[in-house]
Amino acid sequence: MSRTLFQSLRCLIALALALMPTVALAHSENGVAIDFKGGFSHPIFGPDHVIAMVAVGLWGAFLGMPAIWLLPVVFPLVMAFAGALGVLGVPLPGVEIGIALSAIALGSMVALAARPPLWVAALLVGAFAVFHGHAHGTELPIGADAVAFSMGFVVATGMLHLAGISFGALSRWPAGRIAVRAAGCIIAVIGLVYLYNSL
Amino acid sequence: MKELFRGTLFACLLMLSSPAWAHAPIMGIGGVLGGALHALLIPEHGMSLVALGVFLGRQQPVARRWEALAFIAALTGGLVVIALIGEAALAADFLLVATAILGLLIAVNWAPPFLGWPLAVIIGGALALDSPPEVSSTAEVIRMLIGSGLGAAVAVALLAEAAGWFRANGALIVMRVLGSWIAAIAILVLSLRIATRMATG
């Protein structure tokens, strides 16, 4: 993994931390104060989302440049579009199954050290982001402090990717590579549990 | 390395979020300074200025400066209009749509000048029309609007030059990730606003 990449990672972490406001009081359109903290905690307190987003980072780090930053760029963009559909009430069948499958597929990719072409990886990540985005969108509170909430939500998603990338960076060393693949295996197994529960 | 950190520090300082006071004047600070702070501290305005600045920074210097001038012209026109009419519906929505498009373009690393012109004009006009000063005195309104215009224009000019300065691979990656976050935030905010309007009639 290149030196540039580590510099970029450090910069992104600094940027994400700087984006965290202390208090968000306004733009509450009907008096419901759901702020940055609410948005930030929204993806973090959903373990099924957490493992998939970490898996995206892990897989990106495993694939190296340019997947390491391309996958975490694709995920929030597609997630936001799907989230908008969820907010606006557009139905999507099999969301929970899709989320469980995302953990299984992405975890398996890491566990098996799969190296498909970049466009396949991006397509796969984008396809699964649809389910995550839609699930978040349907749960987003109408009348929330939209700007602060969305900022928190997107920054938290980015931080989860960064967590995955940071752990995935261990794959530079032989022992770290085993640890990263083991983490992928664990994510896939957790995904199987979610799939069993959702069926 | 130093260049990348300088760039990140610059971006962090510009994007430091503070409490959002909606469109009320900042307590205790009025006049030109209050207007300038208003332009910079409203999160969606700040986000739009960052997106436009980064986008313009990806252009060639001549195109960048002409597009910045187009932004300033639209901003000035919008500020005159908002001073006369007092309120403009849907300006915030146009601002978010243009910001989302800019974020997407930054994320895909595509900055064609033919899109820069209209987007700079839309951002300038919508940002001005979404900045109605909520004060009663005409003199204070004029001072605040001048401050808003100066704050936004200086911010975009500085950001565009800074973004143009950082052309290293690492800086480009940071900008593309930032662009994807800006686009995602703008899309979510817009959808939440539309859903809230639909729910509340």
mmCIF file of C-alpha atoms in Angstrom:
data_model
loop_
_atom_site.group_PDB
_atom_site.id
_atom_site.type_symbol
_atom_site.label_atom_id
_atom_site.label_comp_id
_atom_site.label_asym_id
_atom_site.label_seq_id
_atom_site.Cartn_x
_atom_site.Cartn_y
_atom_site.Cartn_z
ATOM 1 C CA MET A 1 0.000 0.000 0.000
ATOM 2 C CA SER A 2 1.433 3.311 -1.043
ATOM 3 C CA ARG A 3 2.580 6.186 1.117
ATOM 4 C CA THR A 4 0.074 8.428 -0.648
ATOM 5 C CA LEU A 5 -2.701 6.212 0.560
ATOM 6 C CA PHE A 6 -1.744 6.529 4.212
ATOM 7 C CA GLN A 7 -1.474 10.278 3.806
ATOM 8 C CA SER A 8 -4.951 10.335 2.271
ATOM 9 C CA LEU A 9 -6.318 8.212 5.097
ATOM 10 C CA ARG A 10 -4.917 10.526 7.739
ATOM 11 C CA CYS A 11 -6.322 13.519 5.912
ATOM 12 C CA LEU A 12 -9.756 11.929 5.628
ATOM 13 C CA ILE A 13 -9.832 11.054 9.326
ATOM 14 C CA ALA A 14 -8.891 14.654 10.163
ATOM 15 C CA LEU A 15 -11.567 15.923 7.799
ATOM 16 C CA ALA A 16 -14.207 13.630 9.250
ATOM 17 C CA LEU A 17 -13.372 14.754 12.793
ATOM 18 C CA ALA A 18 -13.498 18.391 11.736
ATOM 19 C CA LEU A 19 -16.927 17.859 10.273
ATOM 20 C CA MET A 20 -18.376 16.947 13.647
ATOM 21 C CA PRO A 21 -20.260 19.972 14.947
ATOM 22 C CA THR A 22 -20.818 20.445 18.648
ATOM 23 C CA VAL A 23 -24.474 21.401 18.675
ATOM 24 C CA ALA A 24 -27.059 21.628 15.959
ATOM 25 C CA LEU A 25 -30.037 23.646 17.061
ATOM 26 C CA ALA A 26 -31.822 24.868 14.024
ATOM 27 C CA HIS A 27 -33.300 23.890 10.654
ATOM 28 C CA SER A 28 -35.669 21.695 12.616
ATOM 29 C CA GLU A 29 -38.638 21.972 10.358
ATOM 30 C CA ASN A 30 -41.362 20.869 12.719
ATOM 31 C CA GLY A 31 -39.681 21.187 16.055
ATOM 32 C CA VAL A 32 -38.217 17.691 16.173
ATOM 33 C CA ALA A 33 -34.595 18.093 17.199
ATOM 34 C CA ILE A 34 -32.832 15.196 15.544
ATOM 35 C CA ASP A 35 -29.344 16.428 15.073
ATOM 36 C CA PHE A 36 -25.826 15.456 14.029
ATOM 37 C CA LYS A 37 -25.515 12.965 16.881
ATOM 38 C CA GLY A 38 -28.716 11.259 15.782
ATOM 39 C CA GLY A 39 -27.446 10.999 12.219
ATOM 40 C CA PHE A 40 -24.011 9.861 13.334
ATOM 41 C CA SER A 41 -25.333 7.135 15.603
ATOM 42 C CA HIS A 42 -27.927 5.928 13.080
ATOM 43 C CA PRO A 43 -25.638 3.664 11.006
ATOM 44 C CA ILE A 44 -23.397 2.791 13.943
ATOM 45 C CA PHE A 45 -26.155 1.242 16.054
ATOM 46 C CA GLY A 46 -27.213 -1.155 13.303
ATOM 47 C CA PRO A 47 -24.755 -4.082 13.523
ATOM 48 C CA ASP A 48 -25.880 -5.488 10.167
ATOM 49 C CA HIS A 49 -24.997 -2.187 8.514
ATOM 50 C CA VAL A 50 -21.759 -1.843 10.458
ATOM 51 C CA ILE A 51 -20.314 -5.173 9.346
ATOM 52 C CA ALA A 52 -21.157 -4.547 5.697
ATOM 53 C CA MET A 53 -19.648 -1.057 5.692
ATOM 54 C CA VAL A 54 -16.523 -2.280 7.460
ATOM 55 C CA ALA A 55 -16.354 -5.116 4.911
ATOM 56 C CA VAL A 56 -16.387 -2.554 2.080
ATOM 57 C CA GLY A 57 -13.347 -0.875 3.631
ATOM 58 C CA LEU A 58 -11.637 -4.204 4.281
ATOM 59 C CA TRP A 59 -12.167 -5.367 0.728
ATOM 60 C CA GLY A 60 -11.023 -2.039 -0.696
ATOM 61 C CA ALA A 61 -7.822 -2.203 1.359
ATOM 62 C CA PHE A 62 -7.324 -5.797 0.284
ATOM 63 C CA LEU A 63 -7.711 -4.892 -3.390
ATOM 64 C CA GLY A 64 -5.383 -1.898 -3.088
ATOM 65 C CA MET A 65 -5.354 1.165 -5.339
ATOM 66 C CA PRO A 66 -7.698 2.428 -6.716
ATOM 67 C CA ALA A 67 -10.372 0.196 -5.119
ATOM 68 C CA ILE A 68 -9.370 1.349 -1.643
ATOM 69 C CA TRP A 69 -10.904 4.770 -2.223
ATOM 70 C CA LEU A 70 -13.212 4.007 -5.133
ATOM 71 C CA LEU A 71 -15.412 1.554 -3.230
ATOM 72 C CA PRO A 72 -15.961 3.967 -0.308
ATOM 73 C CA VAL A 73 -16.840 6.663 -2.878
ATOM 74 C CA VAL A 74 -19.366 4.442 -4.668
ATOM 75 C CA PHE A 75 -21.057 3.220 -1.476
ATOM 76 C CA PRO A 76 -22.275 6.557 0.013
ATOM 77 C CA LEU A 77 -23.352 7.901 -3.378
ATOM 78 C CA VAL A 78 -25.520 4.892 -4.213
ATOM 79 C CA MET A 79 -26.664 4.684 -0.597
ATOM 80 C CA ALA A 80 -27.838 8.311 -0.700
ATOM 81 C CA PHE A 81 -29.851 7.754 -3.898
ATOM 82 C CA ALA A 82 -31.456 4.627 -2.440
ATOM 83 C CA GLY A 83 -31.937 6.444 0.883
ATOM 84 C CA ALA A 84 -33.828 9.201 -0.939
ATOM 85 C CA LEU A 85 -36.131 6.560 -2.441
ATOM 86 C CA GLY A 86 -36.680 5.117 1.054
ATOM 87 C CA VAL A 87 -37.411 8.560 2.515
ATOM 88 C CA LEU A 88 -39.919 9.244 -0.266
ATOM 89 C CA GLY A 89 -41.655 5.923 0.406
ATOM 90 C CA VAL A 90 -40.701 4.059 -2.787
ATOM 91 C CA PRO A 91 -40.906 0.351 -1.867
ATOM 92 C CA LEU A 92 -38.053 -2.112 -2.355
ATOM 93 C CA PRO A 93 -38.667 -5.816 -1.679
ATOM 94 C CA GLY A 94 -36.234 -8.043 0.214
ATOM 95 C CA VAL A 95 -34.278 -5.271 1.891
ATOM 96 C CA GLU A 96 -33.323 -7.305 4.969
ATOM 97 C CA ILE A 97 -32.293 -10.268 2.828
ATOM 98 C CA GLY A 98 -30.226 -7.954 0.644
ATOM 99 C CA ILE A 99 -28.443 -6.528 3.688
ATOM 100 C CA ALA A 100 -27.674 -10.010 5.014
ATOM 101 C CA LEU A 101 -26.452 -11.086 1.566
ATOM 102 C CA SER A 102 -24.207 -8.031 1.408
ATOM 103 C CA ALA A 103 -22.419 -9.121 4.588
ATOM 104 C CA ILE A 104 -22.107 -12.684 3.279
ATOM 105 C CA ALA A 105 -20.850 -11.647 -0.165
ATOM 106 C CA LEU A 106 -18.479 -8.890 0.930
ATOM 107 C CA GLY A 107 -17.181 -10.954 3.863
ATOM 108 C CA SER A 108 -16.623 -13.908 1.543
ATOM 109 C CA MET A 109 -14.750 -11.739 -0.947
ATOM 110 C CA VAL A 110 -12.334 -10.730 1.799
ATOM 111 C CA ALA A 111 -12.116 -14.240 3.262
ATOM 112 C CA LEU A 112 -11.385 -15.776 -0.154
ATOM 113 C CA ALA A 113 -9.043 -12.925 -1.122
ATOM 114 C CA ALA A 114 -11.115 -12.488 -4.271
ATOM 115 C CA ARG A 115 -9.714 -10.029 -6.802
ATOM 116 C CA PRO A 116 -12.375 -9.410 -9.455
ATOM 117 C CA PRO A 117 -11.999 -6.555 -11.978
ATOM 118 C CA LEU A 118 -12.514 -3.140 -10.436
ATOM 119 C CA TRP A 119 -15.822 -2.526 -12.196
ATOM 120 C CA VAL A 120 -17.211 -5.816 -10.831
ATOM 121 C CA ALA A 121 -16.194 -4.865 -7.290
ATOM 122 C CA ALA A 122 -17.732 -1.398 -7.688
ATOM 123 C CA LEU A 123 -20.913 -2.854 -9.159
ATOM 124 C CA LEU A 124 -21.227 -5.360 -6.331
ATOM 125 C CA VAL A 125 -20.662 -2.717 -3.650
ATOM 126 C CA GLY A 126 -23.069 -0.337 -5.385
ATOM 127 C CA ALA A 127 -25.757 -3.010 -5.687
ATOM 128 C CA PHE A 128 -25.576 -3.811 -1.970
ATOM 129 C CA ALA A 129 -25.498 -0.109 -1.079
ATOM 130 C CA VAL A 130 -29.006 0.104 -2.536
ATOM 131 C CA PHE A 131 -30.363 -2.154 0.231
ATOM 132 C CA HIS A 132 -28.490 -0.370 3.004
ATOM 133 C CA GLY A 133 -29.510 3.053 1.695
ATOM 134 C CA HIS A 134 -33.135 2.102 1.340
ATOM 135 C CA ALA A 135 -33.253 0.601 4.830
ATOM 136 C CA HIS A 136 -31.741 3.750 6.312
ATOM 137 C CA GLY A 137 -34.010 5.967 4.231
ATOM 138 C CA THR A 138 -37.209 4.329 5.462
ATOM 139 C CA GLU A 139 -35.997 4.729 9.055
ATOM 140 C CA LEU A 140 -34.934 8.376 8.716
ATOM 141 C CA PRO A 141 -37.150 10.652 10.789
ATOM 142 C CA ILE A 142 -39.254 13.057 8.739
ATOM 143 C CA GLY A 143 -38.851 16.595 10.076
ATOM 144 C CA ALA A 144 -35.348 15.945 11.290
ATOM 145 C CA ASP A 145 -32.709 18.665 11.288
ATOM 146 C CA ALA A 146 -31.984 17.541 7.771
ATOM 147 C CA VAL A 147 -28.552 19.078 7.221
ATOM 148 C CA ALA A 148 -26.967 18.113 10.542
ATOM 149 C CA PHE A 149 -28.616 14.687 10.533
ATOM 150 C CA SER A 150 -27.458 13.887 6.994
ATOM 151 C CA MET A 151 -23.943 15.145 7.714
ATOM 152 C CA GLY A 152 -23.741 12.885 10.771
ATOM 153 C CA PHE A 153 -25.110 9.967 8.818
ATOM 154 C CA VAL A 154 -22.688 10.283 5.901
ATOM 155 C CA VAL A 155 -19.654 11.006 8.096
ATOM 156 C CA ALA A 156 -20.433 7.934 10.242
ATOM 157 C CA THR A 157 -20.654 5.809 7.100
ATOM 158 C CA GLY A 158 -17.305 7.179 5.951
ATOM 159 C CA MET A 159 -15.770 6.474 9.360
ATOM 160 C CA LEU A 160 -16.953 2.856 9.201
ATOM 161 C CA HIS A 161 -15.302 2.503 5.802
ATOM 162 C CA LEU A 162 -12.163 4.067 7.228
ATOM 163 C CA ALA A 163 -12.237 1.605 10.136
ATOM 164 C CA GLY A 164 -12.371 -1.238 7.619
ATOM 165 C CA ILE A 165 -9.600 0.284 5.504
ATOM 166 C CA SER A 166 -7.419 0.821 8.576
ATOM 167 C CA PHE A 167 -7.803 -2.796 9.633
ATOM 168 C CA GLY A 168 -7.433 -3.943 6.028
ATOM 169 C CA ALA A 169 -4.114 -2.095 5.852
ATOM 170 C CA LEU A 170 -2.724 -4.926 7.997
ATOM 171 C CA SER A 171 -2.860 -7.114 4.887
ATOM 172 C CA ARG A 172 0.578 -5.737 3.946
ATOM 173 C CA TRP A 173 2.048 -8.280 6.367
ATOM 174 C CA PRO A 174 1.536 -12.067 6.145
ATOM 175 C CA ALA A 175 0.057 -12.328 9.656
ATOM 176 C CA GLY A 176 -2.118 -9.281 9.038
ATOM 177 C CA ARG A 177 -3.355 -10.842 5.814
ATOM 178 C CA ILE A 178 -4.550 -13.851 7.800
ATOM 179 C CA ALA A 179 -6.228 -11.553 10.337
ATOM 180 C CA VAL A 180 -8.002 -9.599 7.594
ATOM 181 C CA ARG A 181 -9.209 -12.766 5.882
ATOM 182 C CA ALA A 182 -10.391 -14.106 9.251
ATOM 183 C CA ALA A 183 -12.314 -10.861 9.793
ATOM 184 C CA GLY A 184 -13.939 -11.355 6.380
ATOM 185 C CA CYS A 185 -14.878 -14.887 7.393
ATOM 186 C CA ILE A 186 -16.456 -13.632 10.636
ATOM 187 C CA ILE A 187 -18.436 -10.989 8.725
ATOM 188 C CA ALA A 188 -19.721 -13.632 6.303
ATOM 189 C CA VAL A 189 -20.802 -15.908 9.184
ATOM 190 C CA ILE A 190 -22.613 -13.022 10.903
ATOM 191 C CA GLY A 191 -24.285 -12.323 7.561
ATOM 192 C CA LEU A 192 -25.464 -15.928 7.442
ATOM 193 C CA VAL A 193 -27.049 -15.502 10.880
ATOM 194 C CA TYR A 194 -28.848 -12.356 9.669
ATOM 195 C CA LEU A 195 -29.983 -14.182 6.550
ATOM 196 C CA TYR A 196 -31.352 -17.056 8.629
ATOM 197 C CA ASN A 197 -33.233 -14.604 10.855
ATOM 198 C CA SER A 198 -34.644 -12.681 7.919
ATOM 199 C CA LEU A 199 -36.012 -15.741 6.114
ATOM 200 C CA MET B 1 3.247 15.314 2.517
ATOM 201 C CA LYS B 2 3.397 18.867 3.878
ATOM 202 C CA GLU B 3 1.343 20.050 0.958
ATOM 203 C CA LEU B 4 -1.337 17.452 1.626
ATOM 204 C CA PHE B 5 -1.548 18.300 5.306
ATOM 205 C CA ARG B 6 -1.687 22.018 4.555
ATOM 206 C CA GLY B 7 -4.535 21.326 2.180
ATOM 207 C CA THR B 8 -6.396 19.193 4.667
ATOM 208 C CA LEU B 9 -5.921 21.730 7.420
ATOM 209 C CA PHE B 10 -7.232 24.430 5.112
ATOM 210 C CA ALA B 11 -10.270 22.313 4.198
ATOM 211 C CA CYS B 12 -10.874 21.455 7.864
ATOM 212 C CA LEU B 13 -10.793 25.073 8.924
ATOM 213 C CA LEU B 14 -13.221 25.994 6.194
ATOM 214 C CA MET B 15 -15.543 23.126 6.978
ATOM 215 C CA LEU B 16 -15.475 23.405 10.761
ATOM 216 C CA SER B 17 -19.137 23.171 11.597
ATOM 217 C CA SER B 18 -20.605 25.248 14.314
ATOM 218 C CA PRO B 19 -24.143 25.343 15.692
ATOM 219 C CA ALA B 20 -26.651 26.054 12.949
ATOM 220 C CA TRP B 21 -28.788 29.072 13.737
ATOM 221 C CA ALA B 22 -30.926 28.756 10.636
ATOM 222 C CA HIS B 23 -31.333 32.084 8.968
ATOM 223 C CA ALA B 24 -31.414 34.218 12.055
ATOM 224 C CA PRO B 25 -28.668 36.783 12.330
ATOM 225 C CA ILE B 26 -25.802 35.690 14.509
ATOM 226 C CA MET B 27 -26.386 36.929 18.023
ATOM 227 C CA GLY B 28 -24.373 40.031 18.748
ATOM 228 C CA ILE B 29 -22.747 40.198 15.333
ATOM 229 C CA GLY B 30 -24.424 42.257 12.674
ATOM 230 C CA GLY B 31 -23.427 44.378 9.749
ATOM 231 C CA VAL B 32 -20.945 43.283 7.120
ATOM 232 C CA LEU B 33 -19.213 40.775 9.432
ATOM 233 C CA GLY B 34 -22.535 39.221 10.440
ATOM 234 C CA GLY B 35 -23.449 38.851 6.768
ATOM 235 C CA ALA B 36 -20.099 37.281 5.930
ATOM 236 C CA LEU B 37 -20.409 34.828 8.812
ATOM 237 C CA HIS B 38 -23.963 34.052 7.731
ATOM 238 C CA ALA B 39 -22.702 33.003 4.306
ATOM 239 C CA LEU B 40 -20.006 30.794 5.785
ATOM 240 C CA LEU B 41 -21.649 29.275 8.870
ATOM 241 C CA ILE B 42 -24.954 28.029 7.464
ATOM 242 C CA PRO B 43 -23.978 24.383 6.860
ATOM 243 C CA GLU B 44 -25.652 23.971 3.477
ATOM 244 C CA HIS B 45 -24.231 27.277 2.247
ATOM 245 C CA GLY B 46 -20.756 26.326 3.465
ATOM 246 C CA MET B 47 -21.107 22.919 1.808
ATOM 247 C CA SER B 48 -22.131 24.532 -1.500
ATOM 248 C CA LEU B 49 -19.213 26.963 -1.384
ATOM 249 C CA VAL B 50 -16.765 24.127 -0.691
ATOM 250 C CA ALA B 51 -18.223 22.045 -3.550
ATOM 251 C CA LEU B 52 -18.033 24.957 -5.999
ATOM 252 C CA GLY B 53 -14.546 25.941 -4.859
ATOM 253 C CA VAL B 54 -13.194 22.409 -5.248
ATOM 254 C CA PHE B 55 -14.917 22.026 -8.628
ATOM 255 C CA LEU B 56 -13.493 25.296 -9.935
ATOM 256 C CA GLY B 57 -10.099 24.260 -8.628
ATOM 257 C CA ARG B 58 -10.100 21.314 -11.035
ATOM 258 C CA GLN B 59 -10.382 23.684 -14.032
ATOM 259 C CA GLN B 60 -7.653 25.453 -15.961
ATOM 260 C CA PRO B 61 -6.749 28.816 -14.343
ATOM 261 C CA VAL B 62 -8.399 30.983 -17.022
ATOM 262 C CA ALA B 63 -11.681 29.036 -17.037
ATOM 263 C CA ARG B 64 -11.606 28.928 -13.241
ATOM 264 C CA ARG B 65 -11.414 32.694 -12.928
ATOM 265 C CA TRP B 66 -14.149 33.338 -15.492
ATOM 266 C CA GLU B 67 -16.440 30.867 -13.732
ATOM 267 C CA ALA B 68 -15.656 32.477 -10.376
ATOM 268 C CA LEU B 69 -16.617 35.818 -11.934
ATOM 269 C CA ALA B 70 -19.874 34.277 -13.196
ATOM 270 C CA PHE B 71 -20.547 33.084 -9.637
ATOM 271 C CA ILE B 72 -19.886 36.558 -8.238
ATOM 272 C CA ALA B 73 -22.117 38.178 -10.869
ATOM 273 C CA ALA B 74 -24.996 35.782 -10.117
ATOM 274 C CA LEU B 75 -24.425 36.245 -6.389
ATOM 275 C CA THR B 76 -24.573 40.025 -6.736
ATOM 276 C CA GLY B 77 -27.725 39.857 -8.854
ATOM 277 C CA GLY B 78 -29.354 37.474 -6.389
ATOM 278 C CA LEU B 79 -28.504 39.702 -3.439
ATOM 279 C CA VAL B 80 -30.092 42.692 -5.160
ATOM 280 C CA VAL B 81 -33.218 40.630 -5.906
ATOM 281 C CA ILE B 82 -33.492 39.285 -2.342
ATOM 282 C CA ALA B 83 -33.074 42.815 -0.971
ATOM 283 C CA LEU B 84 -36.053 43.878 -3.084
ATOM 284 C CA ILE B 85 -38.385 40.893 -2.674
ATOM 285 C CA GLY B 86 -37.384 39.734 0.836
ATOM 286 C CA GLU B 87 -37.987 36.001 0.326
ATOM 287 C CA ALA B 88 -37.534 33.450 -2.464
ATOM 288 C CA ALA B 89 -39.222 30.057 -2.366
ATOM 289 C CA LEU B 90 -37.294 26.975 -3.511
ATOM 290 C CA ALA B 91 -33.895 28.744 -3.559
ATOM 291 C CA ALA B 92 -32.610 26.266 -0.958
ATOM 292 C CA ASP B 93 -33.784 23.364 -3.104
ATOM 293 C CA PHE B 94 -32.003 24.677 -6.211
ATOM 294 C CA LEU B 95 -28.893 25.177 -4.095
ATOM 295 C CA LEU B 96 -29.006 21.559 -2.897
ATOM 296 C CA VAL B 97 -29.581 20.167 -6.401
ATOM 297 C CA ALA B 98 -26.626 22.140 -7.773
ATOM 298 C CA THR B 99 -24.490 21.100 -4.790
ATOM 299 C CA ALA B 100 -25.368 17.429 -5.320
ATOM 300 C CA ILE B 101 -24.399 17.690 -9.009
ATOM 301 C CA LEU B 102 -21.116 19.389 -8.099
ATOM 302 C CA GLY B 103 -20.391 16.702 -5.488
ATOM 303 C CA LEU B 104 -21.026 13.972 -8.060
ATOM 304 C CA LEU B 105 -18.792 15.663 -10.615
ATOM 305 C CA ILE B 106 -15.994 15.994 -8.050
ATOM 306 C CA ALA B 107 -16.421 12.340 -7.037
ATOM 307 C CA VAL B 108 -16.121 11.134 -10.636
ATOM 308 C CA ASN B 109 -13.272 13.600 -11.243
ATOM 309 C CA TRP B 110 -14.989 15.243 -14.198
ATOM 310 C CA ALA B 111 -14.935 19.003 -14.306
ATOM 311 C CA PRO B 112 -15.977 20.214 -17.759
ATOM 312 C CA PRO B 113 -16.069 24.024 -18.168
ATOM 313 C CA PHE B 114 -19.426 23.860 -19.980
ATOM 314 C CA LEU B 115 -20.988 22.604 -16.737
ATOM 315 C CA GLY B 116 -18.951 24.937 -14.543
ATOM 316 C CA TRP B 117 -20.609 28.073 -15.908
ATOM 317 C CA PRO B 118 -24.258 27.156 -15.276
ATOM 318 C CA LEU B 119 -23.505 25.524 -11.942
ATOM 319 C CA ALA B 120 -21.544 28.562 -10.735
ATOM 320 C CA VAL B 121 -24.434 30.809 -11.752
ATOM 321 C CA ILE B 122 -27.049 28.573 -10.076
ATOM 322 C CA ILE B 123 -25.025 28.306 -6.862
ATOM 323 C CA GLY B 124 -24.410 32.072 -6.799
ATOM 324 C CA GLY B 125 -28.027 32.986 -7.461
ATOM 325 C CA ALA B 126 -29.582 30.357 -5.187
ATOM 326 C CA LEU B 127 -27.173 31.095 -2.347
ATOM 327 C CA ALA B 128 -28.037 34.796 -2.515
ATOM 328 C CA LEU B 129 -31.768 34.154 -2.741
ATOM 329 C CA ASP B 130 -31.543 31.785 0.244
ATOM 330 C CA SER B 131 -29.945 34.531 2.380
ATOM 331 C CA PRO B 132 -32.746 36.869 3.368
ATOM 332 C CA PRO B 133 -31.474 38.978 6.283
ATOM 333 C CA GLU B 134 -33.994 38.911 9.109
ATOM 334 C CA VAL B 135 -33.514 42.441 10.348
ATOM 335 C CA SER B 136 -35.848 45.399 10.100
ATOM 336 C CA SER B 137 -33.482 48.284 9.346
ATOM 337 C CA THR B 138 -32.837 48.891 5.642
ATOM 338 C CA ALA B 139 -29.271 50.040 6.306
ATOM 339 C CA GLU B 140 -28.579 46.879 8.295
ATOM 340 C CA VAL B 141 -30.101 44.723 5.529
ATOM 341 C CA ILE B 142 -27.767 46.323 2.976
ATOM 342 C CA ARG B 143 -24.731 45.881 5.237
ATOM 343 C CA MET B 144 -25.556 42.223 5.877
ATOM 344 C CA LEU B 145 -26.151 41.473 2.202
ATOM 345 C CA ILE B 146 -22.837 43.100 1.269
ATOM 346 C CA GLY B 147 -21.180 40.966 3.952
ATOM 347 C CA SER B 148 -22.865 37.806 2.648
ATOM 348 C CA GLY B 149 -21.683 38.567 -0.873
ATOM 349 C CA LEU B 150 -18.129 39.331 0.209
ATOM 350 C CA GLY B 151 -17.919 36.264 2.460
ATOM 351 C CA ALA B 152 -19.174 33.889 -0.236
ATOM 352 C CA ALA B 153 -17.064 35.417 -3.006
ATOM 353 C CA VAL B 154 -13.852 35.379 -0.969
ATOM 354 C CA ALA B 155 -14.518 31.808 0.220
ATOM 355 C CA VAL B 156 -15.060 30.498 -3.318
ATOM 356 C CA ALA B 157 -12.048 32.367 -4.701
ATOM 357 C CA LEU B 158 -9.763 31.067 -1.939
ATOM 358 C CA LEU B 159 -11.073 27.518 -2.177
ATOM 359 C CA ALA B 160 -10.781 27.445 -5.959
ATOM 360 C CA GLU B 161 -7.194 28.663 -5.869
ATOM 361 C CA ALA B 162 -6.322 26.254 -3.026
ATOM 362 C CA ALA B 163 -7.950 23.300 -4.810
ATOM 363 C CA GLY B 164 -6.103 24.243 -8.004
ATOM 364 C CA TRP B 165 -2.866 24.335 -6.085
ATOM 365 C CA PHE B 166 -3.210 20.779 -4.713
ATOM 366 C CA ARG B 167 -2.791 18.533 -7.716
ATOM 367 C CA ALA B 168 -1.016 15.622 -6.027
ATOM 368 C CA ASN B 169 -2.647 12.200 -6.190
ATOM 369 C CA GLY B 170 -3.394 12.085 -2.450
ATOM 370 C CA ALA B 171 -5.115 15.477 -2.514
ATOM 371 C CA LEU B 172 -7.197 14.375 -5.483
ATOM 372 C CA ILE B 173 -8.377 11.290 -3.583
ATOM 373 C CA VAL B 174 -9.341 13.408 -0.562
ATOM 374 C CA MET B 175 -11.315 15.732 -2.847
ATOM 375 C CA ARG B 176 -13.106 12.853 -4.569
ATOM 376 C CA VAL B 177 -14.126 11.307 -1.240
ATOM 377 C CA LEU B 178 -15.201 14.750 -0.020
ATOM 378 C CA GLY B 179 -17.225 15.198 -3.220
ATOM 379 C CA SER B 180 -19.009 11.893 -2.668
ATOM 380 C CA TRP B 181 -19.861 12.896 0.905
ATOM 381 C CA ILE B 182 -21.147 16.314 -0.206
ATOM 382 C CA ALA B 183 -23.315 14.741 -2.919
ATOM 383 C CA ALA B 184 -24.673 12.123 -0.493
ATOM 384 C CA ILE B 185 -25.499 14.772 2.134
ATOM 385 C CA ALA B 186 -27.195 17.042 -0.414
ATOM 386 C CA ILE B 187 -29.294 14.172 -1.798
ATOM 387 C CA LEU B 188 -30.390 13.065 1.689
ATOM 388 C CA VAL B 189 -31.201 16.626 2.817
ATOM 389 C CA LEU B 190 -33.230 17.276 -0.309
ATOM 390 C CA SER B 191 -35.197 14.046 0.068
ATOM 391 C CA LEU B 192 -35.841 14.703 3.776
ATOM 392 C CA ARG B 193 -37.079 18.219 2.971
ATOM 393 C CA ILE B 194 -39.385 16.944 0.214
ATOM 394 C CA ALA B 195 -40.713 14.182 2.470
ATOM 395 C CA THR B 196 -41.292 16.677 5.299
ATOM 396 C CA ARG B 197 -43.212 18.963 2.940
ATOM 397 C CA MET B 198 -45.298 16.041 1.723
ATOM 398 C CA ALA B 199 -45.998 14.960 5.300
ATOM 399 C CA THR B 200 -46.906 18.417 6.573
ATOM 400 C CA GLY B 201 -48.712 19.544 3.418
#
